[in-house]
């Protein structure tokens, strides 16, 4: 584990659909969790973005994936944590398959889909059950998995064989075996309460794994739906530069405050175009508290 070292965090108040201020080809990895369409928590936000139905909500996300495609380097990876929704509309209860739209839309804007992860959150309620008791046919399978969908921009990245960052970025055999299996069942959800309500935050372990699986030390990781900054925290802990874009002014203010509290090297303005890696971080002792639960 690295510390903050030379890694910087650039925070931008802006729109994931545009990613203004993020130069084309300047990001090596995107790790994000967007607002989930058809989850009531996000209805007002989608409406403010001009989307008041399911199709419009998916369009917002598709435009964000297109912007991510523009800012990634060739061969860069997009990792999207998303869950499906269950909701009754016009008297009909049904599934709203957000993961399926994300797969199709990201492919349509130019990404190559890769094998993905099913994040099965451990639960204390193994019998949580929706439906009609013990009589068929009107009971429902429990929705207890989210997805971490993975995409590549074009072909494999070409790296110089003796780049020291490759050795610095190695993970262990045990980590590889755990992280590159298709079901992650060892990561609990994150606490959700914030002063402004529910944050939709994911636990630090999710972006930590993804940052270490798909980027090198000194590279740049973007979260276009930054929220509380969990991805940015994971990136700097592991010696990567981070860029976070957040649309909601109040959430953005809290994000800047959190960055100050965590001691990030903050930059709060757009950068000039660069695809270069930032300064190499110094090695440090592991920070306390790295693990599965943060906000
Ligand atoms: C699910 S939350 C992300 C939570 C984040 N992964 C974390 O751990 O805190 C989605 C975030 O995206 C923000 N958001 C929604 N639409 C956006 C847009 N068009 N551009 C940028 N941010 C947006 C929301 O305000 C919210 O903070």
PDB file of C-alpha atoms and ligand atoms in Angstrom:
ATOM      1  CA  UNK A   1       0.000   0.000   0.000  1.00  0.00           C
ATOM      2  CA  UNK A   2       1.136   3.478  -0.834  1.00  0.00           C
ATOM      3  CA  UNK A   3       0.259   6.720   0.862  1.00  0.00           C
ATOM      4  CA  UNK A   4      -0.731   9.982  -0.773  1.00  0.00           C
ATOM      5  CA  UNK A   5       2.873  10.462  -1.965  1.00  0.00           C
ATOM      6  CA  UNK A   6       2.913  12.624  -5.089  1.00  0.00           C
ATOM      7  CA  UNK A   7      -0.630  11.713  -6.130  1.00  0.00           C
ATOM      8  CA  UNK A   8      -3.017  14.596  -6.771  1.00  0.00           C
ATOM      9  CA  UNK A   9      -6.817  14.739  -6.693  1.00  0.00           C
ATOM     10  CA  UNK A  10      -8.515  17.054  -9.166  1.00  0.00           C
ATOM     11  CA  UNK A  11     -12.114  17.906  -8.266  1.00  0.00           C
ATOM     12  CA  UNK A  12     -14.437  19.396 -10.847  1.00  0.00           C
ATOM     13  CA  UNK A  13     -18.010  20.562 -10.345  1.00  0.00           C
ATOM     14  CA  UNK A  14     -19.519  19.458 -13.590  1.00  0.00           C
ATOM     15  CA  UNK A  15     -21.533  17.014 -15.629  1.00  0.00           C
ATOM     16  CA  UNK A  16     -20.495  13.419 -16.312  1.00  0.00           C
ATOM     17  CA  UNK A  17     -22.134  13.740 -19.729  1.00  0.00           C
ATOM     18  CA  UNK A  18     -19.595  16.377 -20.772  1.00  0.00           C
ATOM     19  CA  UNK A  19     -16.539  15.914 -18.574  1.00  0.00           C
ATOM     20  CA  UNK A  20     -15.489  19.480 -19.361  1.00  0.00           C
ATOM     21  CA  UNK A  21     -11.938  20.090 -18.213  1.00  0.00           C
ATOM     22  CA  UNK A  22     -10.886  16.444 -18.593  1.00  0.00           C
ATOM     23  CA  UNK A  23      -8.661  16.165 -21.649  1.00  0.00           C
ATOM     24  CA  UNK A  24      -9.172  13.489 -24.298  1.00  0.00           C
ATOM     25  CA  UNK A  25      -6.896  10.506 -23.702  1.00  0.00           C
ATOM     26  CA  UNK A  26      -5.808  11.698 -20.232  1.00  0.00           C
ATOM     27  CA  UNK A  27      -7.377   8.977 -18.039  1.00  0.00           C
ATOM     28  CA  UNK A  28      -6.164   5.387 -17.655  1.00  0.00           C
ATOM     29  CA  UNK A  29      -9.103   3.962 -15.706  1.00  0.00           C
ATOM     30  CA  UNK A  30     -12.668   5.018 -14.892  1.00  0.00           C
ATOM     31  CA  UNK A  31     -14.219   3.552 -11.733  1.00  0.00           C
ATOM     32  CA  UNK A  32     -17.722   4.741 -10.994  1.00  0.00           C
ATOM     33  CA  UNK A  33     -21.185   4.056  -9.682  1.00  0.00           C
ATOM     34  CA  UNK A  34     -23.837   6.254 -11.312  1.00  0.00           C
ATOM     35  CA  UNK A  35     -27.266   7.088  -9.910  1.00  0.00           C
ATOM     36  CA  UNK A  36     -29.342   3.969 -10.606  1.00  0.00           C
ATOM     37  CA  UNK A  37     -32.370   4.558 -12.882  1.00  0.00           C
ATOM     38  CA  UNK A  38     -35.765   3.771 -11.282  1.00  0.00           C
ATOM     39  CA  UNK A  39     -34.430   3.904  -7.718  1.00  0.00           C
ATOM     40  CA  UNK A  40     -36.679   6.573  -6.148  1.00  0.00           C
ATOM     41  CA  UNK A  41     -33.708   8.165  -4.346  1.00  0.00           C
ATOM     42  CA  UNK A  42     -32.476   9.477  -7.717  1.00  0.00           C
ATOM     43  CA  UNK A  43     -35.788  10.529  -9.350  1.00  0.00           C
ATOM     44  CA  UNK A  44     -35.404  14.246  -8.559  1.00  0.00           C
ATOM     45  CA  UNK A  45     -31.814  14.294  -9.768  1.00  0.00           C
ATOM     46  CA  UNK A  46     -32.687  12.635 -13.084  1.00  0.00           C
ATOM     47  CA  UNK A  47     -35.564  15.082 -13.501  1.00  0.00           C
ATOM     48  CA  UNK A  48     -33.155  17.981 -12.950  1.00  0.00           C
ATOM     49  CA  UNK A  49     -30.958  16.458 -15.679  1.00  0.00           C
ATOM     50  CA  UNK A  50     -33.952  16.464 -18.054  1.00  0.00           C
ATOM     51  CA  UNK A  51     -34.883  12.784 -17.690  1.00  0.00           C
ATOM     52  CA  UNK A  52     -38.285  11.879 -16.297  1.00  0.00           C
ATOM     53  CA  UNK A  53     -38.684   8.351 -17.626  1.00  0.00           C
ATOM     54  CA  UNK A  54     -36.649   5.175 -17.864  1.00  0.00           C
ATOM     55  CA  UNK A  55     -35.477   5.824 -21.422  1.00  0.00           C
ATOM     56  CA  UNK A  56     -34.343   9.338 -20.509  1.00  0.00           C
ATOM     57  CA  UNK A  57     -32.477   8.060 -17.449  1.00  0.00           C
ATOM     58  CA  UNK A  58     -30.625   5.479 -19.549  1.00  0.00           C
ATOM     59  CA  UNK A  59     -29.795   8.224 -22.045  1.00  0.00           C
ATOM     60  CA  UNK A  60     -28.132  10.283 -19.293  1.00  0.00           C
ATOM     61  CA  UNK A  61     -25.910   7.325 -18.430  1.00  0.00           C
ATOM     62  CA  UNK A  62     -25.173   6.488 -22.072  1.00  0.00           C
ATOM     63  CA  UNK A  63     -23.971  10.056 -22.645  1.00  0.00           C
ATOM     64  CA  UNK A  64     -21.680   9.709 -19.635  1.00  0.00           C
ATOM     65  CA  UNK A  65     -20.193   6.467 -21.052  1.00  0.00           C
ATOM     66  CA  UNK A  66     -19.542   8.270 -24.343  1.00  0.00           C
ATOM     67  CA  UNK A  67     -17.708  11.043 -22.471  1.00  0.00           C
ATOM     68  CA  UNK A  68     -15.658   8.412 -20.597  1.00  0.00           C
ATOM     69  CA  UNK A  69     -14.698   6.866 -23.928  1.00  0.00           C
ATOM     70  CA  UNK A  70     -13.368  10.242 -25.077  1.00  0.00           C
ATOM     71  CA  UNK A  71     -11.178  10.863 -22.010  1.00  0.00           C
ATOM     72  CA  UNK A  72      -9.734   7.344 -21.675  1.00  0.00           C
ATOM     73  CA  UNK A  73      -6.405   6.396 -23.221  1.00  0.00           C
ATOM     74  CA  UNK A  74      -6.575   3.703 -25.931  1.00  0.00           C
ATOM     75  CA  UNK A  75      -6.884   0.394 -24.071  1.00  0.00           C
ATOM     76  CA  UNK A  76      -8.134   2.134 -20.905  1.00  0.00           C
ATOM     77  CA  UNK A  77     -10.754   0.400 -18.765  1.00  0.00           C
ATOM     78  CA  UNK A  78     -14.229   1.543 -17.704  1.00  0.00           C
ATOM     79  CA  UNK A  79     -15.575  -0.163 -14.548  1.00  0.00           C
ATOM     80  CA  UNK A  80     -19.220   0.549 -13.678  1.00  0.00           C
ATOM     81  CA  UNK A  81     -20.870  -0.574 -10.465  1.00  0.00           C
ATOM     82  CA  UNK A  82     -24.608  -0.674 -11.110  1.00  0.00           C
ATOM     83  CA  UNK A  83     -27.648  -2.477  -9.730  1.00  0.00           C
ATOM     84  CA  UNK A  84     -31.011  -3.283 -11.253  1.00  0.00           C
ATOM     85  CA  UNK A  85     -34.182  -1.774  -9.789  1.00  0.00           C
ATOM     86  CA  UNK A  86     -37.520  -3.247  -8.710  1.00  0.00           C
ATOM     87  CA  UNK A  87     -40.480  -0.883  -8.919  1.00  0.00           C
ATOM     88  CA  UNK A  88     -44.191  -0.827  -9.509  1.00  0.00           C
ATOM     89  CA  UNK A  89     -45.235   1.489 -12.371  1.00  0.00           C
ATOM     90  CA  UNK A  90     -48.826   1.779 -13.590  1.00  0.00           C
ATOM     91  CA  UNK A  91     -49.782  -1.011 -11.200  1.00  0.00           C
ATOM     92  CA  UNK A  92     -47.215  -3.486 -12.580  1.00  0.00           C
ATOM     93  CA  UNK A  93     -44.320  -4.688 -10.475  1.00  0.00           C
ATOM     94  CA  UNK A  94     -41.234  -5.485 -12.534  1.00  0.00           C
ATOM     95  CA  UNK A  95     -37.469  -5.478 -12.875  1.00  0.00           C
ATOM     96  CA  UNK A  96     -35.730  -2.514 -14.507  1.00  0.00           C
ATOM     97  CA  UNK A  97     -32.539  -4.102 -15.860  1.00  0.00           C
ATOM     98  CA  UNK A  98     -30.044  -1.252 -15.559  1.00  0.00           C
ATOM     99  CA  UNK A  99     -27.059  -3.544 -16.008  1.00  0.00           C
ATOM    100  CA  UNK A 100     -28.350  -4.772 -19.373  1.00  0.00           C
ATOM    101  CA  UNK A 101     -28.802  -1.217 -20.680  1.00  0.00           C
ATOM    102  CA  UNK A 102     -25.359  -0.240 -19.448  1.00  0.00           C
ATOM    103  CA  UNK A 103     -23.786  -3.213 -21.238  1.00  0.00           C
ATOM    104  CA  UNK A 104     -25.569  -2.392 -24.479  1.00  0.00           C
ATOM    105  CA  UNK A 105     -25.099   1.397 -24.288  1.00  0.00           C
ATOM    106  CA  UNK A 106     -21.392   1.275 -23.426  1.00  0.00           C
ATOM    107  CA  UNK A 107     -20.871  -1.127 -26.329  1.00  0.00           C
ATOM    108  CA  UNK A 108     -22.836   1.189 -28.620  1.00  0.00           C
ATOM    109  CA  UNK A 109     -20.618   4.185 -27.776  1.00  0.00           C
ATOM    110  CA  UNK A 110     -17.507   2.191 -28.676  1.00  0.00           C
ATOM    111  CA  UNK A 111     -16.405   0.109 -25.685  1.00  0.00           C
ATOM    112  CA  UNK A 112     -15.578  -3.591 -25.864  1.00  0.00           C
ATOM    113  CA  UNK A 113     -17.417  -5.461 -23.092  1.00  0.00           C
ATOM    114  CA  UNK A 114     -15.241  -7.707 -20.894  1.00  0.00           C
ATOM    115  CA  UNK A 115     -16.156 -10.455 -18.399  1.00  0.00           C
ATOM    116  CA  UNK A 116     -17.816  -8.756 -15.445  1.00  0.00           C
ATOM    117  CA  UNK A 117     -18.155  -9.215 -11.698  1.00  0.00           C
ATOM    118  CA  UNK A 118     -21.285 -10.073  -9.748  1.00  0.00           C
ATOM    119  CA  UNK A 119     -21.067  -8.374  -6.380  1.00  0.00           C
ATOM    120  CA  UNK A 120     -23.120 -10.492  -4.017  1.00  0.00           C
ATOM    121  CA  UNK A 121     -23.405  -8.517  -0.816  1.00  0.00           C
ATOM    122  CA  UNK A 122     -23.271 -10.656   2.311  1.00  0.00           C
ATOM    123  CA  UNK A 123     -26.587 -10.241   4.122  1.00  0.00           C
ATOM    124  CA  UNK A 124     -27.813 -10.861   7.627  1.00  0.00           C
ATOM    125  CA  UNK A 125     -31.252 -11.640   6.177  1.00  0.00           C
ATOM    126  CA  UNK A 126     -30.767 -14.795   4.081  1.00  0.00           C
ATOM    127  CA  UNK A 127     -34.520 -15.308   3.846  1.00  0.00           C
ATOM    128  CA  UNK A 128     -35.407 -11.814   2.637  1.00  0.00           C
ATOM    129  CA  UNK A 129     -38.202 -12.646   0.258  1.00  0.00           C
ATOM    130  CA  UNK A 130     -40.745 -10.786  -1.850  1.00  0.00           C
ATOM    131  CA  UNK A 131     -43.955 -12.482  -2.752  1.00  0.00           C
ATOM    132  CA  UNK A 132     -46.654 -14.877  -1.817  1.00  0.00           C
ATOM    133  CA  UNK A 133     -45.361 -17.146   0.916  1.00  0.00           C
ATOM    134  CA  UNK A 134     -45.017 -20.795  -0.111  1.00  0.00           C
ATOM    135  CA  UNK A 135     -47.417 -20.991  -3.033  1.00  0.00           C
ATOM    136  CA  UNK A 136     -46.462 -20.621  -6.730  1.00  0.00           C
ATOM    137  CA  UNK A 137     -46.368 -18.723  -9.049  1.00  0.00           C
ATOM    138  CA  UNK A 138     -46.226 -15.154  -7.723  1.00  0.00           C
ATOM    139  CA  UNK A 139     -43.068 -14.993  -5.641  1.00  0.00           C
ATOM    140  CA  UNK A 140     -39.865 -13.249  -6.706  1.00  0.00           C
ATOM    141  CA  UNK A 141     -36.217 -14.205  -6.693  1.00  0.00           C
ATOM    142  CA  UNK A 142     -34.333 -11.966  -4.263  1.00  0.00           C
ATOM    143  CA  UNK A 143     -32.306  -9.223  -5.902  1.00  0.00           C
ATOM    144  CA  UNK A 144     -29.097  -9.528  -3.904  1.00  0.00           C
ATOM    145  CA  UNK A 145     -26.381  -8.946  -6.518  1.00  0.00           C
ATOM    146  CA  UNK A 146     -25.056  -5.773  -8.061  1.00  0.00           C
ATOM    147  CA  UNK A 147     -22.773  -5.698 -11.076  1.00  0.00           C
ATOM    148  CA  UNK A 148     -19.298  -4.411 -11.728  1.00  0.00           C
ATOM    149  CA  UNK A 149     -19.377  -4.153 -15.517  1.00  0.00           C
ATOM    150  CA  UNK A 150     -16.016  -3.939 -17.253  1.00  0.00           C
ATOM    151  CA  UNK A 151     -15.192  -2.483 -20.661  1.00  0.00           C
ATOM    152  CA  UNK A 152     -12.071  -1.662 -22.654  1.00  0.00           C
ATOM    153  CA  UNK A 153     -11.549   1.193 -25.063  1.00  0.00           C
ATOM    154  CA  UNK A 154     -10.312  -0.723 -28.082  1.00  0.00           C
ATOM    155  CA  UNK A 155      -7.348  -3.066 -27.954  1.00  0.00           C
ATOM    156  CA  UNK A 156      -5.013  -4.038 -25.131  1.00  0.00           C
ATOM    157  CA  UNK A 157      -2.796  -1.304 -23.760  1.00  0.00           C
ATOM    158  CA  UNK A 158       0.821  -1.578 -24.822  1.00  0.00           C
ATOM    159  CA  UNK A 159       3.235  -0.987 -21.932  1.00  0.00           C
ATOM    160  CA  UNK A 160       7.029  -0.782 -22.044  1.00  0.00           C
ATOM    161  CA  UNK A 161       8.242  -4.169 -20.687  1.00  0.00           C
ATOM    162  CA  UNK A 162      10.651  -2.662 -18.153  1.00  0.00           C
ATOM    163  CA  UNK A 163       8.425   0.118 -16.849  1.00  0.00           C
ATOM    164  CA  UNK A 164       9.133   0.162 -13.080  1.00  0.00           C
ATOM    165  CA  UNK A 165       5.482   1.058 -12.416  1.00  0.00           C
ATOM    166  CA  UNK A 166       4.520  -2.481 -13.464  1.00  0.00           C
ATOM    167  CA  UNK A 167       6.563  -4.043 -10.674  1.00  0.00           C
ATOM    168  CA  UNK A 168       5.333  -1.412  -8.198  1.00  0.00           C
ATOM    169  CA  UNK A 169       1.738  -2.244  -9.079  1.00  0.00           C
ATOM    170  CA  UNK A 170       1.901  -6.015  -8.597  1.00  0.00           C
ATOM    171  CA  UNK A 171      -0.761  -7.824  -6.606  1.00  0.00           C
ATOM    172  CA  UNK A 172      -0.313 -11.141  -4.818  1.00  0.00           C
ATOM    173  CA  UNK A 173      -1.426 -14.550  -6.039  1.00  0.00           C
ATOM    174  CA  UNK A 174      -4.087 -14.665  -3.299  1.00  0.00           C
ATOM    175  CA  UNK A 175      -5.395 -11.236  -4.348  1.00  0.00           C
ATOM    176  CA  UNK A 176      -5.471 -12.277  -7.986  1.00  0.00           C
ATOM    177  CA  UNK A 177      -7.385 -15.456  -7.200  1.00  0.00           C
ATOM    178  CA  UNK A 178      -9.976 -13.549  -5.171  1.00  0.00           C
ATOM    179  CA  UNK A 179     -10.341 -10.458  -7.363  1.00  0.00           C
ATOM    180  CA  UNK A 180     -10.441 -12.129 -10.774  1.00  0.00           C
ATOM    181  CA  UNK A 181     -13.188 -14.587  -9.873  1.00  0.00           C
ATOM    182  CA  UNK A 182     -16.621 -13.682 -11.171  1.00  0.00           C
ATOM    183  CA  UNK A 183     -18.481 -13.497  -7.866  1.00  0.00           C
ATOM    184  CA  UNK A 184     -17.356 -11.175  -5.108  1.00  0.00           C
ATOM    185  CA  UNK A 185     -19.193 -12.282  -1.995  1.00  0.00           C
ATOM    186  CA  UNK A 186     -16.765 -10.953   0.608  1.00  0.00           C
ATOM    187  CA  UNK A 187     -17.556  -7.218   0.407  1.00  0.00           C
ATOM    188  CA  UNK A 188     -20.305  -5.693   2.532  1.00  0.00           C
ATOM    189  CA  UNK A 189     -22.211  -2.575   1.410  1.00  0.00           C
ATOM    190  CA  UNK A 190     -21.138   0.802   2.805  1.00  0.00           C
ATOM    191  CA  UNK A 191     -23.015   2.822   5.420  1.00  0.00           C
ATOM    192  CA  UNK A 192     -25.260   5.267   3.531  1.00  0.00           C
ATOM    193  CA  UNK A 193     -26.132   8.074   5.923  1.00  0.00           C
ATOM    194  CA  UNK A 194     -24.627  11.527   5.284  1.00  0.00           C
ATOM    195  CA  UNK A 195     -25.672  14.982   6.531  1.00  0.00           C
ATOM    196  CA  UNK A 196     -27.497  15.475   3.199  1.00  0.00           C
ATOM    197  CA  UNK A 197     -29.308  12.096   3.198  1.00  0.00           C
ATOM    198  CA  UNK A 198     -28.353   8.782   1.571  1.00  0.00           C
ATOM    199  CA  UNK A 199     -25.142   9.005  -0.418  1.00  0.00           C
ATOM    200  CA  UNK A 200     -25.257   5.891  -2.608  1.00  0.00           C
ATOM    201  CA  UNK A 201     -21.614   5.325  -1.648  1.00  0.00           C
ATOM    202  CA  UNK A 202     -19.924   2.020  -2.335  1.00  0.00           C
ATOM    203  CA  UNK A 203     -17.457   0.470   0.121  1.00  0.00           C
ATOM    204  CA  UNK A 204     -13.784   1.328  -0.300  1.00  0.00           C
ATOM    205  CA  UNK A 205     -12.912  -2.287  -1.113  1.00  0.00           C
ATOM    206  CA  UNK A 206     -14.721  -2.111  -4.473  1.00  0.00           C
ATOM    207  CA  UNK A 207     -12.742   0.765  -6.045  1.00  0.00           C
ATOM    208  CA  UNK A 208      -9.585  -0.353  -4.227  1.00  0.00           C
ATOM    209  CA  UNK A 209      -9.677  -3.690  -6.025  1.00  0.00           C
ATOM    210  CA  UNK A 210     -10.526  -2.135  -9.367  1.00  0.00           C
ATOM    211  CA  UNK A 211      -7.792   0.498  -9.086  1.00  0.00           C
ATOM    212  CA  UNK A 212      -5.239  -2.209  -8.341  1.00  0.00           C
ATOM    213  CA  UNK A 213      -6.578  -4.600 -10.990  1.00  0.00           C
ATOM    214  CA  UNK A 214      -6.683  -2.146 -13.889  1.00  0.00           C
ATOM    215  CA  UNK A 215      -4.257   0.761 -13.389  1.00  0.00           C
ATOM    216  CA  UNK A 216      -0.589   1.283 -12.631  1.00  0.00           C
ATOM    217  CA  UNK A 217       0.991   3.359  -9.889  1.00  0.00           C
ATOM    218  CA  UNK A 218       1.299   6.977 -11.058  1.00  0.00           C
ATOM    219  CA  UNK A 219      -1.581   6.747 -13.559  1.00  0.00           C
ATOM    220  CA  UNK A 220      -4.879   8.654 -13.494  1.00  0.00           C
ATOM    221  CA  UNK A 221      -8.229   7.300 -12.291  1.00  0.00           C
ATOM    222  CA  UNK A 222     -11.492   9.172 -12.965  1.00  0.00           C
ATOM    223  CA  UNK A 223     -14.849   8.985 -11.215  1.00  0.00           C
ATOM    224  CA  UNK A 224     -17.393  10.988 -13.279  1.00  0.00           C
ATOM    225  CA  UNK A 225     -20.084  10.463 -10.563  1.00  0.00           C
ATOM    226  CA  UNK A 226     -17.758  11.190  -7.646  1.00  0.00           C
ATOM    227  CA  UNK A 227     -20.256  11.487  -4.743  1.00  0.00           C
ATOM    228  CA  UNK A 228     -18.398  11.167  -1.447  1.00  0.00           C
ATOM    229  CA  UNK A 229     -15.131  10.419  -3.278  1.00  0.00           C
ATOM    230  CA  UNK A 230     -14.644   6.735  -2.432  1.00  0.00           C
ATOM    231  CA  UNK A 231     -12.941   6.037  -5.786  1.00  0.00           C
ATOM    232  CA  UNK A 232     -10.656   9.038  -5.332  1.00  0.00           C
ATOM    233  CA  UNK A 233      -9.727   7.864  -1.849  1.00  0.00           C
ATOM    234  CA  UNK A 234      -8.890   4.393  -3.186  1.00  0.00           C
ATOM    235  CA  UNK A 235      -6.816   5.862  -6.014  1.00  0.00           C
ATOM    236  CA  UNK A 236      -4.601   8.052  -3.832  1.00  0.00           C
ATOM    237  CA  UNK A 237      -4.176   5.309  -1.225  1.00  0.00           C
ATOM    238  CA  UNK A 238      -2.632   3.222  -4.001  1.00  0.00           C
ATOM    239  CA  UNK A 239      -0.484   5.936  -5.560  1.00  0.00           C
ATOM    240  CA  UNK A 240      -2.699   6.859  -8.492  1.00  0.00           C
ATOM    241  CA  UNK A 241      -3.770  10.408  -9.387  1.00  0.00           C
ATOM    242  CA  UNK A 242      -7.499  10.954  -9.229  1.00  0.00           C
ATOM    243  CA  UNK A 243     -10.055  13.123 -11.007  1.00  0.00           C
ATOM    244  CA  UNK A 244     -13.566  13.451  -9.595  1.00  0.00           C
ATOM    245  CA  UNK A 245     -16.540  15.116 -11.291  1.00  0.00           C
ATOM    246  CA  UNK A 246     -19.674  15.850  -9.255  1.00  0.00           C
ATOM    247  CA  UNK A 247     -22.797  17.645 -10.427  1.00  0.00           C
ATOM    248  CA  UNK A 248     -24.628  18.384  -7.157  1.00  0.00           C
ATOM    249  CA  UNK A 249     -23.213  21.607  -5.609  1.00  0.00           C
ATOM    250  CA  UNK A 250     -23.851  20.498  -2.029  1.00  0.00           C
ATOM    251  CA  UNK A 251     -22.280  17.073  -2.574  1.00  0.00           C
ATOM    252  CA  UNK A 252     -19.365  18.791  -4.319  1.00  0.00           C
ATOM    253  CA  UNK A 253     -18.824  21.094  -1.318  1.00  0.00           C
ATOM    254  CA  UNK A 254     -18.810  18.098   1.016  1.00  0.00           C
ATOM    255  CA  UNK A 255     -16.394  16.312  -1.294  1.00  0.00           C
ATOM    256  CA  UNK A 256     -13.905  19.190  -1.200  1.00  0.00           C
ATOM    257  CA  UNK A 257     -14.212  19.307   2.594  1.00  0.00           C
ATOM    258  CA  UNK A 258     -13.654  15.552   2.817  1.00  0.00           C
ATOM    259  CA  UNK A 259     -10.602  15.806   0.591  1.00  0.00           C
ATOM    260  CA  UNK A 260      -9.126  18.437   2.922  1.00  0.00           C
ATOM    261  CA  UNK A 261      -9.840  16.245   5.940  1.00  0.00           C
ATOM    262  CA  UNK A 262      -8.184  13.249   4.293  1.00  0.00           C
ATOM    263  CA  UNK A 263      -5.140  15.334   3.340  1.00  0.00           C
ATOM    264  CA  UNK A 264      -5.472  14.925  -0.428  1.00  0.00           C
ATOM    265  CA  UNK A 265      -3.255  17.130  -2.629  1.00  0.00           C
ATOM    266  CA  UNK A 266      -6.248  18.932  -4.096  1.00  0.00           C
ATOM    267  CA  UNK A 267      -6.505  20.698  -7.430  1.00  0.00           C
ATOM    268  CA  UNK A 268      -9.929  22.267  -7.974  1.00  0.00           C
ATOM    269  CA  UNK A 269      -9.610  23.531 -11.541  1.00  0.00           C
ATOM    270  CA  UNK A 270      -9.432  21.928 -14.985  1.00  0.00           C
ATOM    271  CA  UNK A 271      -5.998  20.795 -16.135  1.00  0.00           C
ATOM    272  CA  UNK A 272      -4.218  21.316 -19.419  1.00  0.00           C
ATOM    273  CA  UNK A 273      -4.324  18.316 -21.746  1.00  0.00           C
ATOM    274  CA  UNK A 274      -1.922  15.605 -20.661  1.00  0.00           C
ATOM    275  CA  UNK A 275      -1.874  11.864 -20.866  1.00  0.00           C
ATOM    276  CA  UNK A 276       1.302  11.635 -18.825  1.00  0.00           C
ATOM    277  CA  UNK A 277       1.605   9.885 -15.510  1.00  0.00           C
ATOM    278  CA  UNK A 278       1.950  12.064 -12.458  1.00  0.00           C
ATOM    279  CA  UNK A 279       4.774  11.944  -9.929  1.00  0.00           C
ATOM    280  CA  UNK A 280       5.661   8.587  -8.472  1.00  0.00           C
ATOM    281  CA  UNK A 281       4.405   8.205  -4.902  1.00  0.00           C
ATOM    282  CA  UNK A 282       6.730   7.411  -2.014  1.00  0.00           C
ATOM    283  CA  UNK A 283       6.251   4.078  -0.292  1.00  0.00           C
ATOM    284  CA  UNK A 284       4.617   4.416   3.095  1.00  0.00           C
ATOM    285  CA  UNK A 285       3.315   2.214   5.826  1.00  0.00           C
ATOM    286  CA  UNK A 286      -0.284   1.130   5.263  1.00  0.00           C
ATOM    287  CA  UNK A 287      -2.857   3.653   6.470  1.00  0.00           C
ATOM    288  CA  UNK A 288      -5.199   2.376   9.134  1.00  0.00           C
ATOM    289  CA  UNK A 289      -8.746   1.582   8.172  1.00  0.00           C
ATOM    290  CA  UNK A 290      -8.242   0.331   4.627  1.00  0.00           C
ATOM    291  CA  UNK A 291     -10.844  -2.273   4.056  1.00  0.00           C
ATOM    292  CA  UNK A 292     -14.390  -2.992   3.253  1.00  0.00           C
ATOM    293  CA  UNK A 293     -16.290  -0.210   4.965  1.00  0.00           C
ATOM    294  CA  UNK A 294     -16.029   3.499   4.470  1.00  0.00           C
ATOM    295  CA  UNK A 295     -18.387   6.186   3.289  1.00  0.00           C
TER     296      UNK A 295
HETATM  297  C1  LIG B   1     -24.320   6.644  -6.604  1.00  0.00           C
HETATM  298  S1  LIG B   1     -23.648   8.182  -6.238  1.00  0.00           S
HETATM  299  C2  LIG B   1     -21.912   7.882  -6.292  1.00  0.00           C
HETATM  300  C3  LIG B   1     -21.384   7.463  -4.967  1.00  0.00           C
HETATM  301  C4  LIG B   1     -19.877   7.279  -4.949  1.00  0.00           C
HETATM  302  N1  LIG B   1     -19.459   6.071  -5.651  1.00  0.00           N
HETATM  303  C5  LIG B   1     -19.418   7.194  -3.504  1.00  0.00           C
HETATM  304  O1  LIG B   1     -18.863   6.170  -3.082  1.00  0.00           O
HETATM  305  O2  LIG B   1     -19.710   8.161  -2.779  1.00  0.00           O
HETATM  306  C6  LIG B   1     -23.873   9.104  -7.724  1.00  0.00           C
HETATM  307  C7  LIG B   1     -23.354  10.527  -7.654  1.00  0.00           C
HETATM  308  O3  LIG B   1     -23.387  11.073  -8.962  1.00  0.00           O
HETATM  309  C8  LIG B   1     -23.786  12.425  -8.880  1.00  0.00           C
HETATM  310  N2  LIG B   1     -24.308  12.786 -10.210  1.00  0.00           N
HETATM  311  C9  LIG B   1     -25.530  12.531 -10.704  1.00  0.00           C
HETATM  312  N3  LIG B   1     -25.632  12.964 -11.977  1.00  0.00           N
HETATM  313  C10 LIG B   1     -24.446  13.490 -12.310  1.00  0.00           C
HETATM  314  C11 LIG B   1     -23.915  14.077 -13.490  1.00  0.00           C
HETATM  315  N4  LIG B   1     -24.657  14.211 -14.593  1.00  0.00           N
HETATM  316  N5  LIG B   1     -22.641  14.485 -13.480  1.00  0.00           N
HETATM  317  C12 LIG B   1     -21.862  14.342 -12.360  1.00  0.00           C
HETATM  318  N6  LIG B   1     -22.327  13.808 -11.195  1.00  0.00           N
HETATM  319  C13 LIG B   1     -23.596  13.385 -11.170  1.00  0.00           C
HETATM  320  C14 LIG B   1     -24.812  12.434  -7.758  1.00  0.00           C
HETATM  321  O4  LIG B   1     -24.997  13.741  -7.232  1.00  0.00           O
HETATM  322  C15 LIG B   1     -24.171  11.451  -6.771  1.00  0.00           C
HETATM  323  O5  LIG B   1     -23.325  12.136  -5.885  1.00  0.00           O
END
